[in-house]
Tab-separated table of C-alpha atoms in Angstrom:
chain	number	residue	atom	x	y	z
G	1	UNK	CA	68.975	146.888	62.507
G	2	UNK	CA	67.340	143.536	61.863
G	3	UNK	CA	68.511	140.851	63.739
G	4	UNK	CA	66.932	137.935	62.263
G	5	UNK	CA	67.306	135.940	58.954
G	6	UNK	CA	69.804	133.270	57.427
G	7	UNK	CA	72.892	135.245	58.124
G	8	UNK	CA	72.064	135.436	62.135
G	9	UNK	CA	70.827	131.616	61.955
G	10	UNK	CA	74.094	130.913	60.606
G	11	UNK	CA	75.694	132.578	63.392
G	12	UNK	CA	74.434	131.165	65.875
G	13	UNK	CA	74.946	127.563	64.530
G	14	UNK	CA	78.509	128.579	64.376
G	15	UNK	CA	78.619	129.711	68.008
G	16	UNK	CA	76.679	126.553	68.989
G	17	UNK	CA	79.388	124.634	67.183
G	18	UNK	CA	82.356	126.359	68.473
G	19	UNK	CA	81.002	126.075	72.133
G	20	UNK	CA	80.621	122.456	71.690
G	21	UNK	CA	84.132	121.957	70.326
G	22	UNK	CA	85.470	123.985	73.233
G	23	UNK	CA	83.652	122.105	75.294
G	24	UNK	CA	84.620	118.701	74.199
G	25	UNK	CA	88.326	119.889	74.042
G	26	UNK	CA	88.202	119.961	77.855
G	27	UNK	CA	86.842	116.635	78.837
G	28	UNK	CA	88.999	113.795	78.908
G	29	UNK	CA	88.635	111.224	75.885
G	30	UNK	CA	87.381	107.875	76.872
G	31	UNK	CA	89.323	105.250	78.123
G	32	UNK	CA	90.081	102.487	75.515
G	33	UNK	CA	87.788	99.630	75.464
G	34	UNK	CA	90.180	97.045	74.864
G	35	UNK	CA	93.808	97.396	76.817
G	36	UNK	CA	96.293	94.871	78.257
G	37	UNK	CA	98.568	95.282	81.323
G	38	UNK	CA	101.614	92.988	82.740
G	39	UNK	CA	103.630	92.893	85.524
G	40	UNK	CA	106.296	90.468	86.473
G	41	UNK	CA	109.673	90.523	88.638
G	42	UNK	CA	113.442	89.549	87.295
G	43	UNK	CA	115.540	88.315	90.443
G	44	UNK	CA	119.228	88.122	90.544
G	45	UNK	CA	121.740	87.597	93.172
G	46	UNK	CA	125.201	89.527	93.044
G	47	UNK	CA	128.610	89.562	95.018
G	48	UNK	CA	130.031	92.178	96.364
G	49	UNK	CA	132.022	92.953	93.066
G	50	UNK	CA	128.793	93.325	91.213
G	51	UNK	CA	129.010	89.935	89.574
G	52	UNK	CA	125.822	87.972	89.044
G	53	UNK	CA	126.306	84.217	89.337
G	54	UNK	CA	123.949	81.351	88.530
G	55	UNK	CA	122.153	80.438	91.416
G	56	UNK	CA	119.306	77.848	92.651
G	57	UNK	CA	116.723	78.272	95.609
G	58	UNK	CA	116.104	75.348	97.876
G	59	UNK	CA	112.405	75.682	97.418
G	60	UNK	CA	110.629	77.891	95.038
G	61	UNK	CA	108.007	80.053	95.954
G	62	UNK	CA	104.664	78.049	96.573
G	63	UNK	CA	102.426	77.417	93.428
G	64	UNK	CA	98.917	76.113	93.350
G	65	UNK	CA	99.080	72.534	92.016
G	66	UNK	CA	96.936	73.348	89.251
G	67	UNK	CA	99.253	75.307	87.695
G	68	UNK	CA	101.294	73.319	84.678
G	69	UNK	CA	104.993	72.445	85.038
G	70	UNK	CA	107.525	71.633	82.542
G	71	UNK	CA	108.420	69.243	85.242
G	72	UNK	CA	105.119	68.052	86.644
G	73	UNK	CA	101.985	67.262	84.812
G	74	UNK	CA	99.265	68.411	86.773
G	75	UNK	CA	96.660	65.409	86.031
G	76	UNK	CA	99.255	62.842	87.453
G	77	UNK	CA	101.801	64.934	89.749
G	78	UNK	CA	104.498	62.895	87.566
G	79	UNK	CA	107.403	64.798	85.898
G	80	UNK	CA	107.152	65.700	82.273
G	81	UNK	CA	109.545	62.858	80.801
G	82	UNK	CA	110.980	62.530	77.354
G	83	UNK	CA	112.537	58.867	77.323
G	84	UNK	CA	115.462	58.622	79.382
G	85	UNK	CA	115.503	62.238	79.996
G	86	UNK	CA	113.935	63.791	83.048
G	87	UNK	CA	113.027	67.465	82.439
G	88	UNK	CA	114.407	69.803	85.139
G	89	UNK	CA	111.791	72.187	86.537
G	90	UNK	CA	112.663	76.039	87.812
G	91	UNK	CA	113.838	74.126	91.469
G	92	UNK	CA	116.109	71.929	89.337
G	93	UNK	CA	117.860	74.621	87.270
G	94	UNK	CA	120.708	77.060	88.287
G	95	UNK	CA	120.410	80.123	86.381
G	96	UNK	CA	121.342	83.904	86.507
G	97	UNK	CA	118.055	85.130	86.174
G	98	UNK	CA	114.575	83.945	87.959
G	99	UNK	CA	111.933	85.604	86.281
G	100	UNK	CA	108.740	85.473	88.970
G	101	UNK	CA	104.955	85.537	88.365
G	102	UNK	CA	104.425	87.371	85.171
G	103	UNK	CA	100.781	87.906	84.733
G	104	UNK	CA	98.699	89.484	81.676
G	105	UNK	CA	95.070	91.617	82.562
G	106	UNK	CA	92.785	92.406	79.757
G	107	UNK	CA	90.398	95.228	80.206
G	108	UNK	CA	87.280	94.907	77.206
G	109	UNK	CA	84.118	96.793	77.041
G	110	UNK	CA	82.736	93.739	75.250
G	111	UNK	CA	83.273	90.032	74.754
G	112	UNK	CA	86.283	89.314	71.931
G	113	UNK	CA	88.663	86.510	71.501
G	114	UNK	CA	92.508	87.182	71.444
G	115	UNK	CA	95.508	85.376	70.484
G	116	UNK	CA	98.770	85.849	72.784
G	117	UNK	CA	102.418	85.035	71.989
G	118	UNK	CA	105.299	85.694	74.163
G	119	UNK	CA	108.969	85.163	73.199
G	120	UNK	CA	111.482	84.801	75.729
G	121	UNK	CA	115.147	85.350	74.210
G	122	UNK	CA	117.801	83.771	76.659
G	123	UNK	CA	115.458	82.062	78.813
G	124	UNK	CA	113.256	79.048	79.157
G	125	UNK	CA	109.338	78.731	80.297
G	126	UNK	CA	109.213	76.551	83.720
G	127	UNK	CA	105.470	77.324	84.614
G	128	UNK	CA	102.244	78.604	83.198
G	129	UNK	CA	98.693	78.618	83.757
G	130	UNK	CA	96.007	78.116	81.589
G	131	UNK	CA	97.232	75.553	79.494
G	132	UNK	CA	99.363	77.104	76.552
G	133	UNK	CA	98.490	76.017	72.672
G	134	UNK	CA	102.091	74.978	72.308
G	135	UNK	CA	102.569	73.126	75.815
G	136	UNK	CA	105.913	71.993	75.731
G	137	UNK	CA	107.268	75.844	75.726
G	138	UNK	CA	109.647	74.718	73.247
G	139	UNK	CA	113.510	76.377	73.387
G	140	UNK	CA	114.506	76.894	69.924
G	141	UNK	CA	118.118	77.761	69.232
G	142	UNK	CA	118.388	81.150	67.261
G	143	UNK	CA	121.198	80.964	64.840
G	144	UNK	CA	123.753	83.500	64.570
G	145	UNK	CA	122.636	84.993	67.997
G	146	UNK	CA	125.716	85.161	70.873
G	147	UNK	CA	125.426	83.145	73.915
G	148	UNK	CA	123.444	83.423	76.472
G	149	UNK	CA	120.549	85.146	74.150
G	150	UNK	CA	120.777	82.285	71.456
G	151	UNK	CA	117.871	80.107	73.096
G	152	UNK	CA	114.296	81.468	72.491
G	153	UNK	CA	111.502	79.923	74.757
G	154	UNK	CA	108.273	80.445	72.666
G	155	UNK	CA	104.638	80.499	74.533
G	156	UNK	CA	101.628	80.814	73.084
G	157	UNK	CA	97.694	80.725	74.146
G	158	UNK	CA	95.187	80.784	71.415
G	159	UNK	CA	91.386	81.793	71.395
G	160	UNK	CA	91.760	83.332	74.755
G	161	UNK	CA	88.108	84.255	75.409
G	162	UNK	CA	87.387	87.699	77.418
G	163	UNK	CA	84.392	87.888	78.967
G	164	UNK	CA	83.437	91.156	80.778
G	165	UNK	CA	80.885	90.896	82.975
G	166	UNK	CA	80.609	87.327	83.131
G	167	UNK	CA	80.211	85.442	86.970
G	168	UNK	CA	83.274	83.381	86.519
G	169	UNK	CA	85.305	84.036	89.664
G	170	UNK	CA	83.306	80.855	91.081
G	171	UNK	CA	85.034	78.989	88.191
G	172	UNK	CA	88.752	79.907	88.736
G	173	UNK	CA	90.724	76.793	90.218
G	174	UNK	CA	91.777	76.932	94.014
G	175	UNK	CA	93.851	74.732	96.146
G	176	UNK	CA	94.804	74.805	99.961
G	177	UNK	CA	98.326	75.543	99.207
G	178	UNK	CA	97.930	79.304	100.519
G	179	UNK	CA	99.982	80.688	97.802
G	180	UNK	CA	100.621	84.040	97.065
G	181	UNK	CA	99.627	83.631	93.469
G	182	UNK	CA	95.729	84.207	94.234
G	183	UNK	CA	96.519	87.842	95.469
G	184	UNK	CA	96.806	88.560	91.482
G	185	UNK	CA	93.375	88.267	91.327
G	186	UNK	CA	92.230	90.968	92.980
G	187	UNK	CA	92.002	93.555	90.113
G	188	UNK	CA	88.981	94.990	87.705
G	189	UNK	CA	90.671	92.684	84.977
G	190	UNK	CA	88.003	90.698	82.843
G	191	UNK	CA	87.743	87.030	83.325
G	192	UNK	CA	89.533	84.620	81.037
G	193	UNK	CA	88.026	81.336	79.300
G	194	UNK	CA	90.749	79.358	77.699
G	195	UNK	CA	90.213	75.386	75.980
G	196	UNK	CA	93.000	73.113	76.793
G	197	UNK	CA	94.071	70.890	74.377
G	198	UNK	CA	91.788	68.231	75.755
G	199	UNK	CA	89.174	70.512	75.009
G	200	UNK	CA	88.094	71.109	78.434
G	201	UNK	CA	87.633	75.056	79.701
G	202	UNK	CA	90.231	76.484	82.273
G	203	UNK	CA	89.109	79.924	83.599
G	204	UNK	CA	91.227	82.173	85.339
G	205	UNK	CA	91.604	86.394	85.872
G	206	UNK	CA	94.914	86.480	84.001
G	207	UNK	CA	97.814	84.816	81.888
G	208	UNK	CA	100.180	83.558	84.106
G	209	UNK	CA	103.754	82.175	83.256
G	210	UNK	CA	107.431	81.869	84.908
G	211	UNK	CA	110.634	81.185	83.728
G	212	UNK	CA	114.670	81.264	84.355
G	213	UNK	CA	117.472	82.873	81.728
G	214	UNK	CA	121.335	83.361	81.656
G	215	UNK	CA	121.270	86.929	80.920
G	216	UNK	CA	122.393	89.651	83.093
G	217	UNK	CA	120.185	92.123	84.634
G	218	UNK	CA	120.766	95.858	83.434
G	219	UNK	CA	121.371	97.063	87.029
G	220	UNK	CA	124.952	96.408	88.373
G	221	UNK	CA	125.634	96.958	92.006
G	222	UNK	CA	129.476	97.030	93.660
G	223	UNK	CA	129.153	97.073	97.424
G	224	UNK	CA	131.831	98.939	99.696
G	225	UNK	CA	132.301	98.013	103.396
G	226	UNK	CA	131.944	94.842	105.194
G	227	UNK	CA	128.059	95.606	105.404
G	228	UNK	CA	127.694	97.287	101.966
G	229	UNK	CA	127.462	100.674	103.579
G	230	UNK	CA	128.201	102.302	100.308
G	231	UNK	CA	127.057	101.347	96.738
G	232	UNK	CA	128.145	102.086	93.489
G	233	UNK	CA	124.886	101.522	91.027
G	234	UNK	CA	125.525	101.291	87.429
G	235	UNK	CA	122.579	101.216	84.764
G	236	UNK	CA	123.663	99.010	81.877
G	237	UNK	CA	120.564	99.335	79.904
G	238	UNK	CA	120.081	101.770	76.910
G	239	UNK	CA	116.967	103.069	78.534
G	240	UNK	CA	116.587	104.940	81.759
G	241	UNK	CA	116.054	102.779	84.902
G	242	UNK	CA	112.805	104.364	87.002
G	243	UNK	CA	112.065	104.496	90.971
G	244	UNK	CA	115.049	102.416	92.530
G	245	UNK	CA	114.733	101.559	96.192
G	246	UNK	CA	117.799	100.359	98.520
G	247	UNK	CA	116.262	97.937	101.231
G	248	UNK	CA	117.987	95.704	104.273
G	249	UNK	CA	116.341	93.786	106.718
G	250	UNK	CA	118.435	92.515	109.526
G	251	UNK	CA	116.558	91.182	112.315
G	252	UNK	CA	113.512	93.243	113.536
G	253	UNK	CA	114.961	96.187	111.955
G	254	UNK	CA	114.720	97.550	108.374
G	255	UNK	CA	116.759	100.629	106.301
G	256	UNK	CA	115.302	102.175	102.896
G	257	UNK	CA	116.910	104.615	100.561
G	258	UNK	CA	114.922	105.707	97.723
G	259	UNK	CA	116.972	106.315	94.633
G	260	UNK	CA	115.936	108.773	91.963
G	261	UNK	CA	115.536	107.254	87.922
G	262	UNK	CA	118.915	106.577	86.672
G	263	UNK	CA	119.690	107.465	83.079
G	264	UNK	CA	121.222	104.980	80.684
G	265	UNK	CA	124.801	104.563	81.477
G	266	UNK	CA	124.914	106.420	84.515
G	267	UNK	CA	126.606	105.611	87.986
G	268	UNK	CA	125.856	106.570	90.967
G	269	UNK	CA	127.238	106.593	94.457
G	270	UNK	CA	124.742	105.799	97.447
G	271	UNK	CA	125.660	105.931	101.301
G	272	UNK	CA	123.750	102.841	102.758
G	273	UNK	CA	124.883	102.812	106.259
G	274	UNK	CA	122.463	100.539	107.878
G	275	UNK	CA	122.998	101.300	111.530
G	276	UNK	CA	122.357	104.903	111.059
G	277	UNK	CA	119.405	104.209	108.902
G	278	UNK	CA	117.586	101.353	110.696
G	279	UNK	CA	114.074	101.724	112.071
G	280	UNK	CA	111.681	99.191	113.151
G	281	UNK	CA	110.852	96.715	110.389
G	282	UNK	CA	107.144	97.049	110.378
G	283	UNK	CA	107.220	100.784	109.862
G	284	UNK	CA	109.988	100.631	107.362
G	285	UNK	CA	108.032	97.651	105.606
G	286	UNK	CA	104.638	99.993	105.325
G	287	UNK	CA	107.036	102.719	104.145
G	288	UNK	CA	108.367	100.629	100.978
G	289	UNK	CA	105.183	99.241	100.009
G	290	UNK	CA	103.178	102.485	100.032
G	291	UNK	CA	106.436	104.110	97.921
G	292	UNK	CA	106.620	100.997	95.289
G	293	UNK	CA	102.864	101.226	94.892
G	294	UNK	CA	103.245	104.740	93.812
G	295	UNK	CA	106.035	103.855	91.391
G	296	UNK	CA	103.963	101.274	90.142
G	297	UNK	CA	100.887	103.680	89.013
G	298	UNK	CA	103.573	105.996	87.959
G	299	UNK	CA	104.818	103.486	85.090
G	300	UNK	CA	101.365	102.854	84.021
G	301	UNK	CA	99.730	100.243	86.221
G	302	UNK	CA	96.221	100.564	87.453
G	303	UNK	CA	96.143	100.877	91.335
G	304	UNK	CA	94.528	97.487	91.838
G	305	UNK	CA	97.256	96.112	89.612
G	306	UNK	CA	99.714	97.518	91.478
G	307	UNK	CA	98.264	96.588	94.915
G	308	UNK	CA	98.101	92.962	93.737
G	309	UNK	CA	101.711	92.591	92.672
G	310	UNK	CA	102.808	94.296	95.904
G	311	UNK	CA	100.618	91.986	98.032
G	312	UNK	CA	101.998	88.903	95.811
G	313	UNK	CA	105.358	89.551	96.649
G	314	UNK	CA	105.192	91.407	99.856
G	315	UNK	CA	106.695	88.720	101.970
G	316	UNK	CA	109.738	88.152	99.733
G	317	UNK	CA	110.522	91.710	98.992
G	318	UNK	CA	110.201	92.884	102.306
G	319	UNK	CA	110.444	90.934	105.171
G	320	UNK	CA	113.050	88.325	103.926
G	321	UNK	CA	116.238	88.998	105.680
G	322	UNK	CA	119.316	90.788	103.680
G	323	UNK	CA	120.081	93.474	101.719
G	324	UNK	CA	118.464	94.328	98.078
G	325	UNK	CA	117.841	96.943	95.421
G	326	UNK	CA	114.441	97.087	93.910
G	327	UNK	CA	113.761	99.082	90.561
G	328	UNK	CA	111.461	99.434	87.913
G	329	UNK	CA	112.532	98.235	84.395
G	330	UNK	CA	111.993	100.038	81.490
G	331	UNK	CA	109.098	98.482	79.241
G	332	UNK	CA	111.603	98.908	76.040
G	333	UNK	CA	114.215	96.529	77.894
G	334	UNK	CA	111.383	93.962	78.367
G	335	UNK	CA	109.730	94.390	75.315
G	336	UNK	CA	113.345	93.373	73.708
G	337	UNK	CA	114.109	90.588	76.251
G	338	UNK	CA	110.416	89.603	76.429
G	339	UNK	CA	108.497	90.644	73.172
G	340	UNK	CA	104.830	90.512	73.493
G	341	UNK	CA	102.499	89.790	70.901
G	342	UNK	CA	98.796	89.957	70.963
G	343	UNK	CA	96.098	89.753	68.146
G	344	UNK	CA	94.013	91.904	67.437
G	345	UNK	CA	96.372	94.448	69.128
G	346	UNK	CA	95.110	96.162	72.108
G	347	UNK	CA	94.645	99.995	71.859
G	348	UNK	CA	97.269	99.851	74.712
G	349	UNK	CA	99.858	97.188	76.379
G	350	UNK	CA	101.500	98.301	79.679
G	351	UNK	CA	104.263	96.115	80.918
G	352	UNK	CA	105.720	97.044	84.204
G	353	UNK	CA	108.468	94.790	85.707
G	354	UNK	CA	110.248	95.033	88.700
G	355	UNK	CA	114.205	94.104	88.947
G	356	UNK	CA	115.302	92.643	92.265
G	357	UNK	CA	119.052	92.486	92.971
G	358	UNK	CA	120.030	90.114	95.978
G	359	UNK	CA	123.240	91.226	97.428
G	360	UNK	CA	125.392	89.220	99.588
G	361	UNK	CA	127.627	91.203	101.342
G	362	UNK	CA	131.488	91.090	102.230
G	363	UNK	CA	130.627	90.411	105.733
G	364	UNK	CA	128.246	87.565	104.898
G	365	UNK	CA	130.796	85.889	102.655
G	366	UNK	CA	133.518	86.071	105.235
G	367	UNK	CA	130.925	84.722	107.832
G	368	UNK	CA	130.183	81.544	105.520
G	369	UNK	CA	134.057	80.929	104.908
G	370	UNK	CA	134.298	80.718	108.330
G	371	UNK	CA	131.610	78.235	108.987
G	372	UNK	CA	132.658	76.257	105.844
G	373	UNK	CA	136.148	75.801	107.227
G	374	UNK	CA	134.817	74.983	110.512
G	375	UNK	CA	132.732	72.465	109.028
G	376	UNK	CA	135.295	70.885	106.922
G	377	UNK	CA	137.863	70.599	109.721
G	378	UNK	CA	135.505	69.985	112.822
G	379	UNK	CA	134.129	66.812	114.336
G	380	UNK	CA	130.486	66.252	114.502
G	381	UNK	CA	129.609	68.693	117.104
G	382	UNK	CA	131.758	71.280	115.113
G	383	UNK	CA	129.930	70.326	111.882
G	384	UNK	CA	126.323	70.683	113.669
G	385	UNK	CA	127.596	74.152	115.351
G	386	UNK	CA	128.907	75.377	111.749
G	387	UNK	CA	125.122	74.325	109.873
G	388	UNK	CA	123.336	76.108	112.821
G	389	UNK	CA	125.606	79.390	112.351
G	390	UNK	CA	125.010	79.398	108.349
G	391	UNK	CA	121.187	79.065	108.928
G	392	UNK	CA	120.962	81.721	111.473
G	393	UNK	CA	122.831	84.195	108.949
G	394	UNK	CA	119.036	84.489	107.810
G	395	UNK	CA	119.746	84.184	103.868
G	396	UNK	CA	116.990	81.838	103.341
G	397	UNK	CA	116.418	81.001	99.697
G	398	UNK	CA	119.726	82.362	98.909
G	399	UNK	CA	121.942	80.391	101.255
G	400	UNK	CA	122.783	77.870	98.275
G	401	UNK	CA	124.045	80.702	95.916
G	402	UNK	CA	125.810	82.447	98.766
G	403	UNK	CA	127.801	79.143	99.698
G	404	UNK	CA	128.430	78.548	96.064
G	405	UNK	CA	130.001	82.039	95.933
G	406	UNK	CA	132.003	81.064	99.185
G	407	UNK	CA	133.455	78.122	96.879
G	408	UNK	CA	134.159	80.343	94.239
G	409	UNK	CA	136.350	83.262	96.049
G	410	UNK	CA	137.564	80.938	98.836
G	411	UNK	CA	140.735	78.356	98.672
G	412	UNK	CA	140.424	76.553	95.580
G	413	UNK	CA	141.381	72.925	97.376
G	414	UNK	CA	139.104	69.985	96.494
G	415	UNK	CA	138.583	69.757	100.365
G	416	UNK	CA	137.308	73.338	100.699
G	417	UNK	CA	134.979	72.757	97.661
G	418	UNK	CA	133.600	69.385	99.137
G	419	UNK	CA	132.882	70.857	102.229
G	420	UNK	CA	130.723	73.760	100.685
G	421	UNK	CA	128.648	70.700	99.042
G	422	UNK	CA	128.723	68.844	102.472
G	423	UNK	CA	127.324	71.647	104.196
G	424	UNK	CA	124.595	73.283	101.536
G	425	UNK	CA	123.206	69.600	101.599
G	426	UNK	CA	123.232	69.745	105.248
G	427	UNK	CA	121.008	72.611	105.301
G	428	UNK	CA	118.843	71.870	102.431
G	429	UNK	CA	115.131	71.307	103.269
G	430	UNK	CA	113.389	67.774	102.733
G	431	UNK	CA	111.855	67.543	99.351
G	432	UNK	CA	109.916	64.900	97.637
G	433	UNK	CA	111.844	62.155	95.807
G	434	UNK	CA	112.188	62.740	92.097
G	435	UNK	CA	110.216	60.185	90.110
G	436	UNK	CA	113.095	59.786	87.738
G	437	UNK	CA	114.723	56.191	87.324
G	438	UNK	CA	118.517	55.557	88.210
G	439	UNK	CA	120.448	56.320	85.045
G	440	UNK	CA	118.081	59.026	83.849
G	441	UNK	CA	119.869	62.324	82.873
G	442	UNK	CA	118.590	65.464	83.759
G	443	UNK	CA	118.017	68.026	81.000
G	444	UNK	CA	118.399	71.902	81.478
C-alpha cells in the first residue's frame, strides 16, 4: 500500500495543525499589554447602634508638600481663596466618609497617551497629584438626585503619558515629611509624565487623589456588650462584600477574627470577645497584614500593589488603638460611587477598595461621658485630669468624633455641649494658624 502522495501530505499537515491547536490550548494567553489598576480606602466612624456620623480628625495623615490641596497652593503654601471665601480642605471638613489615598497604576507594553476622568458622587476631591486639567475639582450639583448624592466632584487628567522602560524615577518628587505616600511607588507600574497648566512636566508612578463625602458605607456594624463582645454585621450593598476582618488593639495586645464573604443584604452575628482572643500585638499585626495582602490579590491586585497598599496603611490599620472592621468593597459599588473613564479604554480595569468601619464602643462612650462631666464640674486640676484621661483612651484622630458622639447621646443641656467643645479644644494638637482674614467665611 502506498504511503506517499497528496493524501498523505494533506493528512500530515492536518495532524501538525491539530497538534499546534492542542499545544496552544494548553498555554495561558499573553497578558494584556495595557491595563489599569487602582486601590483606595473609605473610612467611616460608627457608634454602638451602627449610626455613621460626621467626623473630622484633628490631623489628617501626612502628605508630601508637593501634593495639590484644595485649601493650599503648593507653590505658595497659601489657601486657595475665592474672594471673601476660604476653601476648607480635608482637615477643615466634617463628613461621613473619608476617601483616603486612591492611586491609579498603568501597565503598558509601549508608550501611549491617555485621558483619565473620575467622577465622585456625593463627595468632593480635596487633594491630588499630578495637577489636574480641571484644577479646581469642581463639585456641580446634579438636579433630580436626592441628598447626599446630589453633589458630584469632577476630576480630569488629560494627555497622561505612559513611559514604559523610561528611567524617570529620579524625576519623581520627594520631600522630607516621611509620608507613607511614597510606599505606593513600590510596584512595577510604568512611570507617568503629565504637563501642568503652566507647561511644566510632572512625574509620578501613579495618579493620586483623596476626598470626603456624605453617603454611608455599605457595611453597618451594631455592637452588643460594653466592649463590643458581640457584633452584628449587615451588608447593605447590592453586591457581596469580600473578605472581612474584625480587628482590635488595646495596649500591646490585639485580636483578629476573619469573616467570610457576605452576600448582599445578609446579616451576620460574630463573637468578638477581646479578652478571649487577644494575642501579642506584633504577632496579630503580622497575621492580619498577610491575610489582607492575600485578600487584595484575590480581588485582582498584583502582589506588589497589595503589598504597597498594606505598607501605606500599616500604622493606621493595624497599630492604632481601638476596634474596627476592614473589608474589601465590590468593584460594582466603587464604580457606582466613583465612576472612572480611561480613554483609550484599557484591556482591563481592576479597582480594589477597602472599607474601614471604626467603632466607638459603649464602654468608650461611657468613659468619655464621665470625663466630660468631670471637666464641666471640676476646678482647674479636675479639668486637667479629665483631658489626660480622654487622651489615655488612645482614640487618636478619632477622639473628636467620639466626643461629638458623646454630646449627641448624653445630657442635652447647653452646659454639657459647651463642656464637650471645651474639652475637644483642650486636646487639639497645635496647628499653623489659617491664613484667612477675620470675617472670611469658610466654604464646605
